[in-house]
Short mmCIF file of C-alpha atoms and ligand atoms in Angstrom, two decimals:
data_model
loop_
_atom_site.label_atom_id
_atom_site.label_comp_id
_atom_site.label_asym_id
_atom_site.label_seq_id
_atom_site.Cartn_x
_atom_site.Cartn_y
_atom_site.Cartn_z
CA UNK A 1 77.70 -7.38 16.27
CA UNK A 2 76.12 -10.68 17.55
CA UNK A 3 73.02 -11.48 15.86
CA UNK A 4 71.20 -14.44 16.25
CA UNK A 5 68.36 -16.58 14.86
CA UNK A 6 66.60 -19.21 16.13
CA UNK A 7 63.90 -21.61 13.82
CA UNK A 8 62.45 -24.82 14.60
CA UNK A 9 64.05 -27.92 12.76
CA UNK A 10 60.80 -30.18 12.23
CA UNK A 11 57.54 -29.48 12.10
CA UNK A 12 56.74 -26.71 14.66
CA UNK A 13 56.15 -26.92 18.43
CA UNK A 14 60.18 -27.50 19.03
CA UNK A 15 60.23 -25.31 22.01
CA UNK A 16 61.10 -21.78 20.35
CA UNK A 17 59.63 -20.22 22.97
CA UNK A 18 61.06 -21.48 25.89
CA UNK A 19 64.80 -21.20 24.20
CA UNK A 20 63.97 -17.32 22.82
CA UNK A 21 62.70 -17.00 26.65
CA UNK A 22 66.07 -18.15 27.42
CA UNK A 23 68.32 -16.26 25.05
CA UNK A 24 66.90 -12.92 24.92
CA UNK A 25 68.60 -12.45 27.83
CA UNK A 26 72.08 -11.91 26.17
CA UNK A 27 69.95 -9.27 23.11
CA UNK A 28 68.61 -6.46 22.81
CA UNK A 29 65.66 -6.45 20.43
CA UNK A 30 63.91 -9.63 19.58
CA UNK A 31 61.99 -9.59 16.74
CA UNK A 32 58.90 -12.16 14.78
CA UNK A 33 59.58 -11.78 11.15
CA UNK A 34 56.51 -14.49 10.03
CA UNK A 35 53.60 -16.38 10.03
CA UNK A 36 50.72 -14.92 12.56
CA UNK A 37 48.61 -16.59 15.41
CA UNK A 38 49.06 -19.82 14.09
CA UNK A 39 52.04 -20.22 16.46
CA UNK A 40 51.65 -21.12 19.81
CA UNK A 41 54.96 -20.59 21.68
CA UNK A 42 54.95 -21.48 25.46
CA UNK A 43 57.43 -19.85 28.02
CA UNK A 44 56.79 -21.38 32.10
CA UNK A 45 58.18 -19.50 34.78
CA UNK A 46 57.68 -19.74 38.34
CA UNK A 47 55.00 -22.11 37.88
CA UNK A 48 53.22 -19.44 35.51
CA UNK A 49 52.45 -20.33 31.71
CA UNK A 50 52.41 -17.66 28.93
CA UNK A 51 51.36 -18.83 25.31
CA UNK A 52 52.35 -16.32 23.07
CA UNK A 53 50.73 -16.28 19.21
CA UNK A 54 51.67 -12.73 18.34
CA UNK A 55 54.20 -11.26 20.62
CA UNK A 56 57.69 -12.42 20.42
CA UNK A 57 58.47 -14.27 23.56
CA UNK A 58 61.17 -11.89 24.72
CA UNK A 59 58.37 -9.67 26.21
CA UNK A 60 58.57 -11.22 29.97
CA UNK A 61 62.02 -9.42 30.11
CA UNK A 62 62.93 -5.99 31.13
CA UNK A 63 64.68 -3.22 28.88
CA UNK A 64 63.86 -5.78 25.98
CA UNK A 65 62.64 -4.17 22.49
CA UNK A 66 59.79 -6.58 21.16
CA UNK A 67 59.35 -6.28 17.14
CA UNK A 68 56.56 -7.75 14.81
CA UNK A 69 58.37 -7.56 11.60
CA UNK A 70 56.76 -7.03 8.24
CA UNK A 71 56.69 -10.84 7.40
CA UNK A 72 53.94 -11.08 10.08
CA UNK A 73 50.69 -11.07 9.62
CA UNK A 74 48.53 -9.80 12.23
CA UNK A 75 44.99 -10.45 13.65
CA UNK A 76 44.37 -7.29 15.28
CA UNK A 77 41.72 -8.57 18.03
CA UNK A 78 44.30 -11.71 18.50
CA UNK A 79 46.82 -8.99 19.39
CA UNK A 80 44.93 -6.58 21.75
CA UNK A 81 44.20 -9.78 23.78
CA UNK A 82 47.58 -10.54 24.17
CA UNK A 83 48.44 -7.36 25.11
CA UNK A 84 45.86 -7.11 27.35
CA UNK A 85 46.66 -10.37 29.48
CA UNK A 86 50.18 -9.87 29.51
CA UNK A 87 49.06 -6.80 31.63
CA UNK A 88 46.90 -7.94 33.64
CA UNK A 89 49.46 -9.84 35.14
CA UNK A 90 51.91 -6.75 35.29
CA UNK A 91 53.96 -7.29 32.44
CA UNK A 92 54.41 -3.65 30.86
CA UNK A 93 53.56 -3.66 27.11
CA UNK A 94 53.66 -0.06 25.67
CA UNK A 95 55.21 1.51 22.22
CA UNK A 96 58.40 1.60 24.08
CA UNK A 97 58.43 -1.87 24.43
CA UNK A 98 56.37 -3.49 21.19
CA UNK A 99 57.58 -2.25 17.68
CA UNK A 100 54.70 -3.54 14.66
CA UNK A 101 55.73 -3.15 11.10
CA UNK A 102 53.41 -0.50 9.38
CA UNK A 103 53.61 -3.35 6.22
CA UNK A 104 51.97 -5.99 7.62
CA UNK A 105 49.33 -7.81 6.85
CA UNK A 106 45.81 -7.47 8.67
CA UNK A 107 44.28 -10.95 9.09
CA UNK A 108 40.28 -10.29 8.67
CA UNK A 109 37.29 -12.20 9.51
CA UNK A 110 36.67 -13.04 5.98
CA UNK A 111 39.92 -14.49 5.96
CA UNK A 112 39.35 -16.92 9.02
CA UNK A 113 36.43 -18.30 7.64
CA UNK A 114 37.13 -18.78 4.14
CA UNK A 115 40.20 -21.10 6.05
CA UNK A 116 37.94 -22.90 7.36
CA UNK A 117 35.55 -23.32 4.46
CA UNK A 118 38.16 -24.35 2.13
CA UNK A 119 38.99 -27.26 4.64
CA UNK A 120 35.67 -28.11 4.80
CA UNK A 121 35.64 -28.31 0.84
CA UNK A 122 38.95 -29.42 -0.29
CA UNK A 123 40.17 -32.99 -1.04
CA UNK A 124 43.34 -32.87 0.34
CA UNK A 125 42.98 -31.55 3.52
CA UNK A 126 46.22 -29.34 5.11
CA UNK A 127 44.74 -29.15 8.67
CA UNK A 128 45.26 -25.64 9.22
CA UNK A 129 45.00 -23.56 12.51
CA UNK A 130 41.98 -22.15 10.68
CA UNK A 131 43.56 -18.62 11.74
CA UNK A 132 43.05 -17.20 8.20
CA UNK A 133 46.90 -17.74 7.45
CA UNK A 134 46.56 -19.25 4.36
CA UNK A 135 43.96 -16.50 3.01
CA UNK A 136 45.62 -13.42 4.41
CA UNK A 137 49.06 -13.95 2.70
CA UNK A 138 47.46 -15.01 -0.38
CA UNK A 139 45.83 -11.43 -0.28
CA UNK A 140 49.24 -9.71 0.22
CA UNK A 141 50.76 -11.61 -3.13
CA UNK A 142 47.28 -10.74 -4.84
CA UNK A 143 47.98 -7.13 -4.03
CA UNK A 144 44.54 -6.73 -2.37
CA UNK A 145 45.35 -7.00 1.14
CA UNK A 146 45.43 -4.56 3.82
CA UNK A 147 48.46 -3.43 5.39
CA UNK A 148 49.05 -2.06 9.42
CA UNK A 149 49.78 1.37 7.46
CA UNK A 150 46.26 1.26 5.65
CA UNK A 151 44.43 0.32 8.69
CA UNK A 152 45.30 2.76 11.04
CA UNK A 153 44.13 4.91 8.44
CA UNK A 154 40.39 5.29 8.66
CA UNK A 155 40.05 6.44 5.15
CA UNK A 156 42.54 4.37 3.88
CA UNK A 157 41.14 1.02 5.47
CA UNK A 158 37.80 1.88 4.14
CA UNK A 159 38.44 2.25 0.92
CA UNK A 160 40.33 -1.68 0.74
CA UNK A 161 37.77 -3.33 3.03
CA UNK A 162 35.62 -2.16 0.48
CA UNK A 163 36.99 -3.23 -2.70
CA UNK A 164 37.53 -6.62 -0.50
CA UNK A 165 34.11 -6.98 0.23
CA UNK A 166 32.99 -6.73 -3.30
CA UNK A 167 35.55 -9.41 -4.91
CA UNK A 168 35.08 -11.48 -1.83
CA UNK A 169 31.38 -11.49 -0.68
CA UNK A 170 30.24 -13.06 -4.13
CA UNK A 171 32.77 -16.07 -3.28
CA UNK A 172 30.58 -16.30 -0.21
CA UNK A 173 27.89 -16.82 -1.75
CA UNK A 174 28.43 -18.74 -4.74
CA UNK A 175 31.20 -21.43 -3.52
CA UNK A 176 30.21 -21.47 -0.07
CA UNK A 177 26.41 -20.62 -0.05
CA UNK A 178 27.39 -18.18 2.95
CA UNK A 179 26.45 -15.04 3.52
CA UNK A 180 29.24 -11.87 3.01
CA UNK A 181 30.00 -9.59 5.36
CA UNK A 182 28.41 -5.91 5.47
CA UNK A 183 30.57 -3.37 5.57
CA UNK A 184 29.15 -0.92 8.19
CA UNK A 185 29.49 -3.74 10.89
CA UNK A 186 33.48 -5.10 9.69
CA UNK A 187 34.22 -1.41 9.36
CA UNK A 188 33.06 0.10 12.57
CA UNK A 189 34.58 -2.90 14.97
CA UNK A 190 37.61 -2.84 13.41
CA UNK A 191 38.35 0.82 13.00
CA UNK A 192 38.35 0.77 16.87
CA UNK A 193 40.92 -2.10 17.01
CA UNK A 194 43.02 -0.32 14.62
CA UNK A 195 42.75 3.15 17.29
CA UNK A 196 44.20 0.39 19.62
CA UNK A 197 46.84 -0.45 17.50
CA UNK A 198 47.68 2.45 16.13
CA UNK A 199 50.70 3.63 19.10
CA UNK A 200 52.64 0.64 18.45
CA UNK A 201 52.90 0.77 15.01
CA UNK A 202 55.71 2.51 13.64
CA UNK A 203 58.30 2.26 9.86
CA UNK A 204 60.48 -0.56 11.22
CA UNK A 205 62.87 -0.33 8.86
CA UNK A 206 63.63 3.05 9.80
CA UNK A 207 63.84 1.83 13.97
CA UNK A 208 66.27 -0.71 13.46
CA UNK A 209 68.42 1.61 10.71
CA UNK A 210 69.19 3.60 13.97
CA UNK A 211 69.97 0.74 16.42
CA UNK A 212 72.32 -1.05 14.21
CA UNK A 213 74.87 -1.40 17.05
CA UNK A 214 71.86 -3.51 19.11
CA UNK A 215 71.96 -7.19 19.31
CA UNK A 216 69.19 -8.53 17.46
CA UNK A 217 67.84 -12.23 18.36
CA UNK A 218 65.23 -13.74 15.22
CA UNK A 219 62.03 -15.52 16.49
CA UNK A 220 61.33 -17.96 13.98
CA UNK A 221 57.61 -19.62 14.22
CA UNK A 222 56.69 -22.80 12.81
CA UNK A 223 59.28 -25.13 11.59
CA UNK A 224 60.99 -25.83 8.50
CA UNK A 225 59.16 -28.80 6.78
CA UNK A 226 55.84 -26.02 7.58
CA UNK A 227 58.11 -23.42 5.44
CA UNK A 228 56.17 -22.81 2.39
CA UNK A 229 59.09 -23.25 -0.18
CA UNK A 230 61.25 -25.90 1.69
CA UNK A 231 58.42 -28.26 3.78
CA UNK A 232 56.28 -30.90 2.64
CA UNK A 233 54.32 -28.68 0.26
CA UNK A 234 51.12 -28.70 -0.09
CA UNK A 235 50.94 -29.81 3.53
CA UNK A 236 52.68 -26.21 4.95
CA UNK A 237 51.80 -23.06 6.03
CA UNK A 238 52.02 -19.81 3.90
CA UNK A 239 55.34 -18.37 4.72
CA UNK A 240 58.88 -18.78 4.53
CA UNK A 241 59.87 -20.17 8.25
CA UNK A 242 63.51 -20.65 7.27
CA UNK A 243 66.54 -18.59 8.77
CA UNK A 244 66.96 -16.78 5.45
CA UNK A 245 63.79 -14.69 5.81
CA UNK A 246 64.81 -13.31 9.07
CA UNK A 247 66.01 -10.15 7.38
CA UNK A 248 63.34 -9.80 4.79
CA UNK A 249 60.44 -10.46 7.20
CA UNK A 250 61.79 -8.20 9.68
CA UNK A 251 62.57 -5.34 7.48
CA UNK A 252 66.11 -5.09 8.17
CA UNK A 253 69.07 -4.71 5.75
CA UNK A 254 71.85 -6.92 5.08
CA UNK A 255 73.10 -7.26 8.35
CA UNK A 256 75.52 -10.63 9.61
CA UNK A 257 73.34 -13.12 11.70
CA UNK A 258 76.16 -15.16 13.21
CA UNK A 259 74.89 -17.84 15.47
CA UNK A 260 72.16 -19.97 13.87
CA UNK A 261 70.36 -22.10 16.46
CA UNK A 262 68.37 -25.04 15.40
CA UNK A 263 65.72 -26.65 17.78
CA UNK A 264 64.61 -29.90 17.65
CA UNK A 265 62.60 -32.20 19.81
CA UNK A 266 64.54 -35.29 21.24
CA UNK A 267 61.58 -36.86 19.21
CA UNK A 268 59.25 -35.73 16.60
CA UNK A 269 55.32 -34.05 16.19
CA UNK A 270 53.60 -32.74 13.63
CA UNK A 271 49.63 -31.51 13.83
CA UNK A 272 47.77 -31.17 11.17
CA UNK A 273 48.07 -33.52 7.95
CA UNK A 274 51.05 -34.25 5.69
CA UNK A 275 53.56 -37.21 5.31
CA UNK A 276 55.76 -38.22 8.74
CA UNK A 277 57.98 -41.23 8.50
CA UNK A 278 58.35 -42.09 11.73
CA UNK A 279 54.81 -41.69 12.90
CA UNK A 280 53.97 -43.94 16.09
CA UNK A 281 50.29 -45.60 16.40
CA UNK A 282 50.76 -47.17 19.33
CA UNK A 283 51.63 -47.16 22.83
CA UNK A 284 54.90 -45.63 22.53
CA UNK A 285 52.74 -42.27 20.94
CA UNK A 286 50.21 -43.08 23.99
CA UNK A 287 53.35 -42.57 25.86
CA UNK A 288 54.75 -39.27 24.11
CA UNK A 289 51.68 -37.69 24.43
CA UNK A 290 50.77 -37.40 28.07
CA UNK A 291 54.76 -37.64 28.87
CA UNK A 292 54.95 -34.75 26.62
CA UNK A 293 52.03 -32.66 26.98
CA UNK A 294 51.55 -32.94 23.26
CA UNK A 295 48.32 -30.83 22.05
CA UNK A 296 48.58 -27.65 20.28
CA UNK A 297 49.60 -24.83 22.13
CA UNK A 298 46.86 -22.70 19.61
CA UNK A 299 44.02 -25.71 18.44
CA UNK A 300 44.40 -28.00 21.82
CA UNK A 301 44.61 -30.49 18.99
CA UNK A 302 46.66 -33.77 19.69
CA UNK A 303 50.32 -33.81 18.42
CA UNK A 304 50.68 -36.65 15.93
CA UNK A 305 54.44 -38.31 17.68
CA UNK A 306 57.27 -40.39 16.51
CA UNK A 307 60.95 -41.09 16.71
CA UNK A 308 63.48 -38.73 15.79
CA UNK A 309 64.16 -38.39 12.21
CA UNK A 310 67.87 -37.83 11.41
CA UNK A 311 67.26 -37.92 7.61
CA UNK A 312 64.93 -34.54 8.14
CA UNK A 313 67.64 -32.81 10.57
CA UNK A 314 70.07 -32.97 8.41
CA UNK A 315 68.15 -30.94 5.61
CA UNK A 316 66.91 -28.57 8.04
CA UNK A 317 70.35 -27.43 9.05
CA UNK A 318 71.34 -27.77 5.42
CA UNK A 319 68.07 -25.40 4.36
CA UNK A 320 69.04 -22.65 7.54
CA UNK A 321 72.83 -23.20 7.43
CA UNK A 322 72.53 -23.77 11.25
CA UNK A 323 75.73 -24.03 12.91
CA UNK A 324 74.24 -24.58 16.42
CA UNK A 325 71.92 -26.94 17.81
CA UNK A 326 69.21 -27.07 20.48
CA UNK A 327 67.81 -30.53 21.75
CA UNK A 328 64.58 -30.16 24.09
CA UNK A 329 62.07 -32.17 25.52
CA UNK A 330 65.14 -34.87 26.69
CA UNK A 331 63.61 -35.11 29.60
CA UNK A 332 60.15 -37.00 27.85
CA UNK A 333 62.30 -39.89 26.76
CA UNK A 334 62.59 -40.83 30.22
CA UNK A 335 60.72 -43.72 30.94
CA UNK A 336 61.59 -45.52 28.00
CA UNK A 337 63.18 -48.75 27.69
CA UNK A 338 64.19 -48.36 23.71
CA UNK A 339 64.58 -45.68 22.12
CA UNK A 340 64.85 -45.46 17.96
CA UNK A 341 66.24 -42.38 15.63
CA UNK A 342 65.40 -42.66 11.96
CA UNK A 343 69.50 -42.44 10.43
CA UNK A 344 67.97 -43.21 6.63
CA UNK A 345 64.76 -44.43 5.11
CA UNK A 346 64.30 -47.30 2.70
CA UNK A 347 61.36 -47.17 -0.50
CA UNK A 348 60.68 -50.61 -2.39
CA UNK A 349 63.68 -51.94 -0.69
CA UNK A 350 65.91 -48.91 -1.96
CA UNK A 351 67.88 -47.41 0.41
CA UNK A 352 67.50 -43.65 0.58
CA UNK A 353 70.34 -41.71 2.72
CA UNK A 354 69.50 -37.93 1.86
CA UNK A 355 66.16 -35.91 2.05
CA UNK A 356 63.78 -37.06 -0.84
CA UNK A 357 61.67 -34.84 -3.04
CA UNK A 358 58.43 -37.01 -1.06
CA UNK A 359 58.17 -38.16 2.52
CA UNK A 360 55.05 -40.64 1.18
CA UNK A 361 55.79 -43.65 1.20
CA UNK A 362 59.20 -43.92 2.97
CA UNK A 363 59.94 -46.64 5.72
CA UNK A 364 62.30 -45.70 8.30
CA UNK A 365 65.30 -47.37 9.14
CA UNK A 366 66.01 -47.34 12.63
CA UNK A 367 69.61 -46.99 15.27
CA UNK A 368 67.70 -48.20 18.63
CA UNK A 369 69.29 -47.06 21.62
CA UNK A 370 69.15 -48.36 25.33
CA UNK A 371 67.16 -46.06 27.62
CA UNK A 372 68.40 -44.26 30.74
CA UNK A 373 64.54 -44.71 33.03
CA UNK A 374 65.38 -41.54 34.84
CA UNK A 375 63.75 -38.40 35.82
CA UNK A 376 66.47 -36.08 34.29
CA UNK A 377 64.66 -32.55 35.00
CA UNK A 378 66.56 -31.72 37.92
CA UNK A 379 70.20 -31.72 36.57
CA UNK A 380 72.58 -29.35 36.46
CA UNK A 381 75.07 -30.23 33.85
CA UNK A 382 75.78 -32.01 30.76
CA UNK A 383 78.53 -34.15 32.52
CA UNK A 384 75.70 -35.20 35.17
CA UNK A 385 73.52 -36.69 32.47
CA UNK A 386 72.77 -40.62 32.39
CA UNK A 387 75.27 -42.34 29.92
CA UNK A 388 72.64 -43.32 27.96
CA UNK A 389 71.34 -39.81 27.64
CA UNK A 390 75.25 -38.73 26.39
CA UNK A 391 75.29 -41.38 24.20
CA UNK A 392 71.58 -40.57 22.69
CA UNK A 393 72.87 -37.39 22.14
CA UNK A 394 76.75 -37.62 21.33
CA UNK A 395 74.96 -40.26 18.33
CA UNK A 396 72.60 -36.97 16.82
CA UNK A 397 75.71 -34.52 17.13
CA UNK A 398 77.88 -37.06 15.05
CA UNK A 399 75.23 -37.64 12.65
CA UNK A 400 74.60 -34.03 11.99
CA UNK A 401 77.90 -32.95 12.05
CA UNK A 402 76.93 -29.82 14.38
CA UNK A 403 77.42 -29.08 17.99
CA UNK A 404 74.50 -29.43 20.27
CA UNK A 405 74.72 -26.63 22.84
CA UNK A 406 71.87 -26.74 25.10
CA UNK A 407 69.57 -29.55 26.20
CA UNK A 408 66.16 -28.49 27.31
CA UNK A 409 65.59 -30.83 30.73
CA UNK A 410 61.67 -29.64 31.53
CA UNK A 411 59.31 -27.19 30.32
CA UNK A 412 60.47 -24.64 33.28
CA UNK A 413 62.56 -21.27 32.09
CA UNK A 414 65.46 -22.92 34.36
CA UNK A 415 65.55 -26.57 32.89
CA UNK A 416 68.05 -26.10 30.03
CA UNK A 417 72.01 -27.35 30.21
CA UNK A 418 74.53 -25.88 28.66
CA UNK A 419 77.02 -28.34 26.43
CA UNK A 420 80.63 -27.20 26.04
CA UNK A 421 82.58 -27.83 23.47
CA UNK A 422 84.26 -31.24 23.68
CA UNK A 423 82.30 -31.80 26.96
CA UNK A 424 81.54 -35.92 27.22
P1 GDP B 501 57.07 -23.71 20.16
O1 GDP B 501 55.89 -23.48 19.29
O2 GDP B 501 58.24 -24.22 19.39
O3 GDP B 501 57.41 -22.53 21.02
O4 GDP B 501 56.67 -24.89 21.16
P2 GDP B 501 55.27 -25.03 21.96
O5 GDP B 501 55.25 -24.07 23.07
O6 GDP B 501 54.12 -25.05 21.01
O7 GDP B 501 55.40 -26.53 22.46
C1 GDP B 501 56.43 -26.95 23.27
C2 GDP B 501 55.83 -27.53 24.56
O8 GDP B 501 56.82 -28.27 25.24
C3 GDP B 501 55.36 -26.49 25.54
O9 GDP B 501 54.27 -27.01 26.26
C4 GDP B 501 56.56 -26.29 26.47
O10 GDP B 501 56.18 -25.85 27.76
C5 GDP B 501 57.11 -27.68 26.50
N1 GDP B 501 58.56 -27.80 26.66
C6 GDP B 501 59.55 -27.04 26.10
N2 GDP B 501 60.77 -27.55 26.40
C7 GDP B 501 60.53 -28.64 27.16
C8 GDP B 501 61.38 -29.62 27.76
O11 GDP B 501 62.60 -29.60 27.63
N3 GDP B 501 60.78 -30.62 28.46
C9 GDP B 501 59.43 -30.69 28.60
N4 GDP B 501 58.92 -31.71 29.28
N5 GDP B 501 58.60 -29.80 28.04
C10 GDP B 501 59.15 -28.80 27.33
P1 IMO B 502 54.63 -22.92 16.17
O1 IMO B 502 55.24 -21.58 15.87
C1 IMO B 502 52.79 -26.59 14.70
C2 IMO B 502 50.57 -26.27 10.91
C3 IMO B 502 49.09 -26.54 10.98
C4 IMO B 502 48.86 -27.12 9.59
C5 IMO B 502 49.79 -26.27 8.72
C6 IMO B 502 49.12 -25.11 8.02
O2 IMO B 502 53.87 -22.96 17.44
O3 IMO B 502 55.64 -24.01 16.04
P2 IMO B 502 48.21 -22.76 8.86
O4 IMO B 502 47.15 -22.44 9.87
O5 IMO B 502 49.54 -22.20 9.16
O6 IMO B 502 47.77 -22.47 7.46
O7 IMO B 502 48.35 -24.37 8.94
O8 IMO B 502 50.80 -25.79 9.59
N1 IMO B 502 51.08 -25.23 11.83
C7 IMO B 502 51.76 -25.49 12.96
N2 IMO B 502 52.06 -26.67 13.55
N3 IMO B 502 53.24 -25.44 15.22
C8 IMO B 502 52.97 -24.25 14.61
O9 IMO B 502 53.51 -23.10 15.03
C9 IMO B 502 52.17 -24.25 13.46
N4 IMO B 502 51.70 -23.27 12.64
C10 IMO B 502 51.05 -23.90 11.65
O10 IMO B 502 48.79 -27.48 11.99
O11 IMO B 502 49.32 -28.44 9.53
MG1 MG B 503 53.87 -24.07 19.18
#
């Protein structure tokens, strides 16, 4: 059995999409096993652009099984959209197609805005997507929330967006000086989502105990300094983004996941707040930005840019025992004449070689590299790469101690090399 997952290495926007876009193509099912529409996972093909927030990105391909796993938590109107566009431009989405956990979570509108009401309020701002992330899977540890299962169940659904409503529309009122929500109107939109729903959903658990002999590719979303255990807590999101949950989230058993991919930008971004040690102010982030098209794929908000941080690699193959790695976005390093990668980080003139407990605080020491000023989007092959793009990356695969096996060249489906092994 070849099983594989795939997670992002820094803090989100990597390029999952593009690469699951890529590798589905060798599996069978591909499955989301966390987080919700906080993700924003872009796949171009033939000069077409799909942002996908729910639906794993394996969808564009035929004879593909398409899985939202348990982990996931799911806003139902969010979904139906998604569904809906992908169809309007003739991609097939039916029940045969799109498997949803009956056990996850239903993100609902009082969960979006109390998101965005405890940013308004709190000190220490995270920056969420202000999807109702944080609130929804603080519900499902509560025990109060409301599961797929419960909401396709008219009875069921009513009787927890009731007891909801009366622990939450107080909160409403008293912290927030907001008005609640009345039941009649939540209740009678959302029962017909949940009609809408309801073919798709099905016990996962039970689907993949039959198709054990499928190859199964993992869709992580965010990346792992967002994970809420292993990132730069409190500055996260709320769920476990690391390899390890692929099972658990899913809803699968112990099964082997052999190939681990890692995918990291040839730089780094991070939106929303939260320490960065290599943060650019200037005109190199000018650069990064428009070279790299970087505002959120879900908020439109600007990426926050900087060099690529060695220090943080390492940990994130340590935390996801990745054993293969994925550089994109080479091709956005173009035009530049230097080029720096973070390989440790010094604090009060102490030198600090391995991942800290705090990124505050830290300044990076910096390996600068010569350029290569050269559009590399249209080659073929590693071997055709500028030297200084070889040596840029021959540098991060020594350092990590991992082999790099594809290099993302451009944003379309087709602009990815292969690397052999030993290829120079
Ligand atoms: P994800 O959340 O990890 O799937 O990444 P996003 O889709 O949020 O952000 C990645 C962005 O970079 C998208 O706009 C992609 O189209 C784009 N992209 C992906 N790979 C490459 C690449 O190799 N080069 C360039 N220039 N853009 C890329
Ligand atoms: P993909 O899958 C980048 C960030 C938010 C914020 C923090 C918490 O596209 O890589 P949340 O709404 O989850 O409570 O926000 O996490 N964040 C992401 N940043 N890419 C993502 O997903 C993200 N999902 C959440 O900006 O800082
Ligand atoms: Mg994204």
């Amino acid at each position: 059995m070849n099983n594989t997952v795939l997670v992002g290495l820094q803090w989100g926007d990597e390029g999952k999409g593009k690469i699951i876009d890529y590798l589905c193509r060798d599996a069978d099912v591909v499955v989301r096993f966390q987080g919700g529409n906080n993700a924003g996972h872009t796949v171009i093909t033939n000069q077409k652009k799909f942002v996908f927030h729910l639906i794993p990105s394996g969808i564009l391909h035929k004879n593909k099984i398409c899985v939202i796993g348990q982990g996931v938590v799911v806003d139902p109107e969010i979904l139906l959209k998604e569904i809906e566009n992908l169809k309007k431009v003739g991609i097939p989405v039916s029940k045969k197609n799109l498997k949803i956990s009956n056990f996850c979570h239903i993100i609902m509108p009082y969960h979006r805005i109390i998101d965005s009401l405890r940013e308004q309020k709190r000190v220490e701002k995270i920056g969420t997507t202000k999807r109702g992330i944080g609130p929804c899977y603080k519900d499902r540890v509560s025990r109060c929330g409301i599961r797929m299962g419960d909401f396709i169940d008219p009875k069921a659904f009513a009787f927890k967006l009731k007891d909801n409503l009366r622990e939450k529309n107080p909160i409403f009122k008293e912290a927030y000086g907001q008005k609640g929500f009345r039941f009649n109107s939540v209740y009678n939109k959302y029962k017909k989502l949940a009609k809408k729903i309801e073919p798709f959903v099905c016990d996962v658990t039970d689907y993949f105990y039959k198709r054990q002999d499928k190859k199964f590719l993992f869709e992580g979303a965010q990346g792992t300094f967002l994970d809420i255990d292993a990132g730069t807590y409190p500055f996260v999101t709320s769920s476990s983004v690391v390899a390890s949950n692929a099972l658990l989230g899913s809803g699968l058993a112990f099964i082997n996941i052999k190939k681990r991919f890692g995918v990291a930008k040839a730089y780094t971004t991070r939106v929303g707040e939260g320490p960065f040690p290599t943060e650019l102010k200037a005109e190199v982030l000018d650069y990064l930005q428009d070279e790299g098209g970087e505002f959120g794929a879900t908020t439109g908000r600007p990426r926050r840019c900087g060099w690529l941080d060695l220090v943080l690699l390492k940990r994130a193959i340590k935390v996801n025992s990745i054993n293969s790695l994925i550089i994109t976005k080479l091709d956005v390093l173009g035009n530049l004449g230097k080029i720096k990668v973070c390989i440790k980080y010094k604090k009060s003139e102490k030198i600090i070689k391995n991942f800290p407990y705090s990124l505050e605080n830290l300044k990076p020491v910096y390996k600068e590299f010569r350029g290569w000023n050269k559009d590399i989007s249209k080659v073929k092959s590693f071997s055709k790469l500028p030297k200084a793009a070889k040596t840029y990356l021959n540098f991060i695969e020594k350092y990590l101690g991992i082999p790099i096996n594809f290099i993302s060249v451009g944003k379309d489906r087709e602009e990815i090399l292969k690397k052999r092994k030993g290829e120079k």
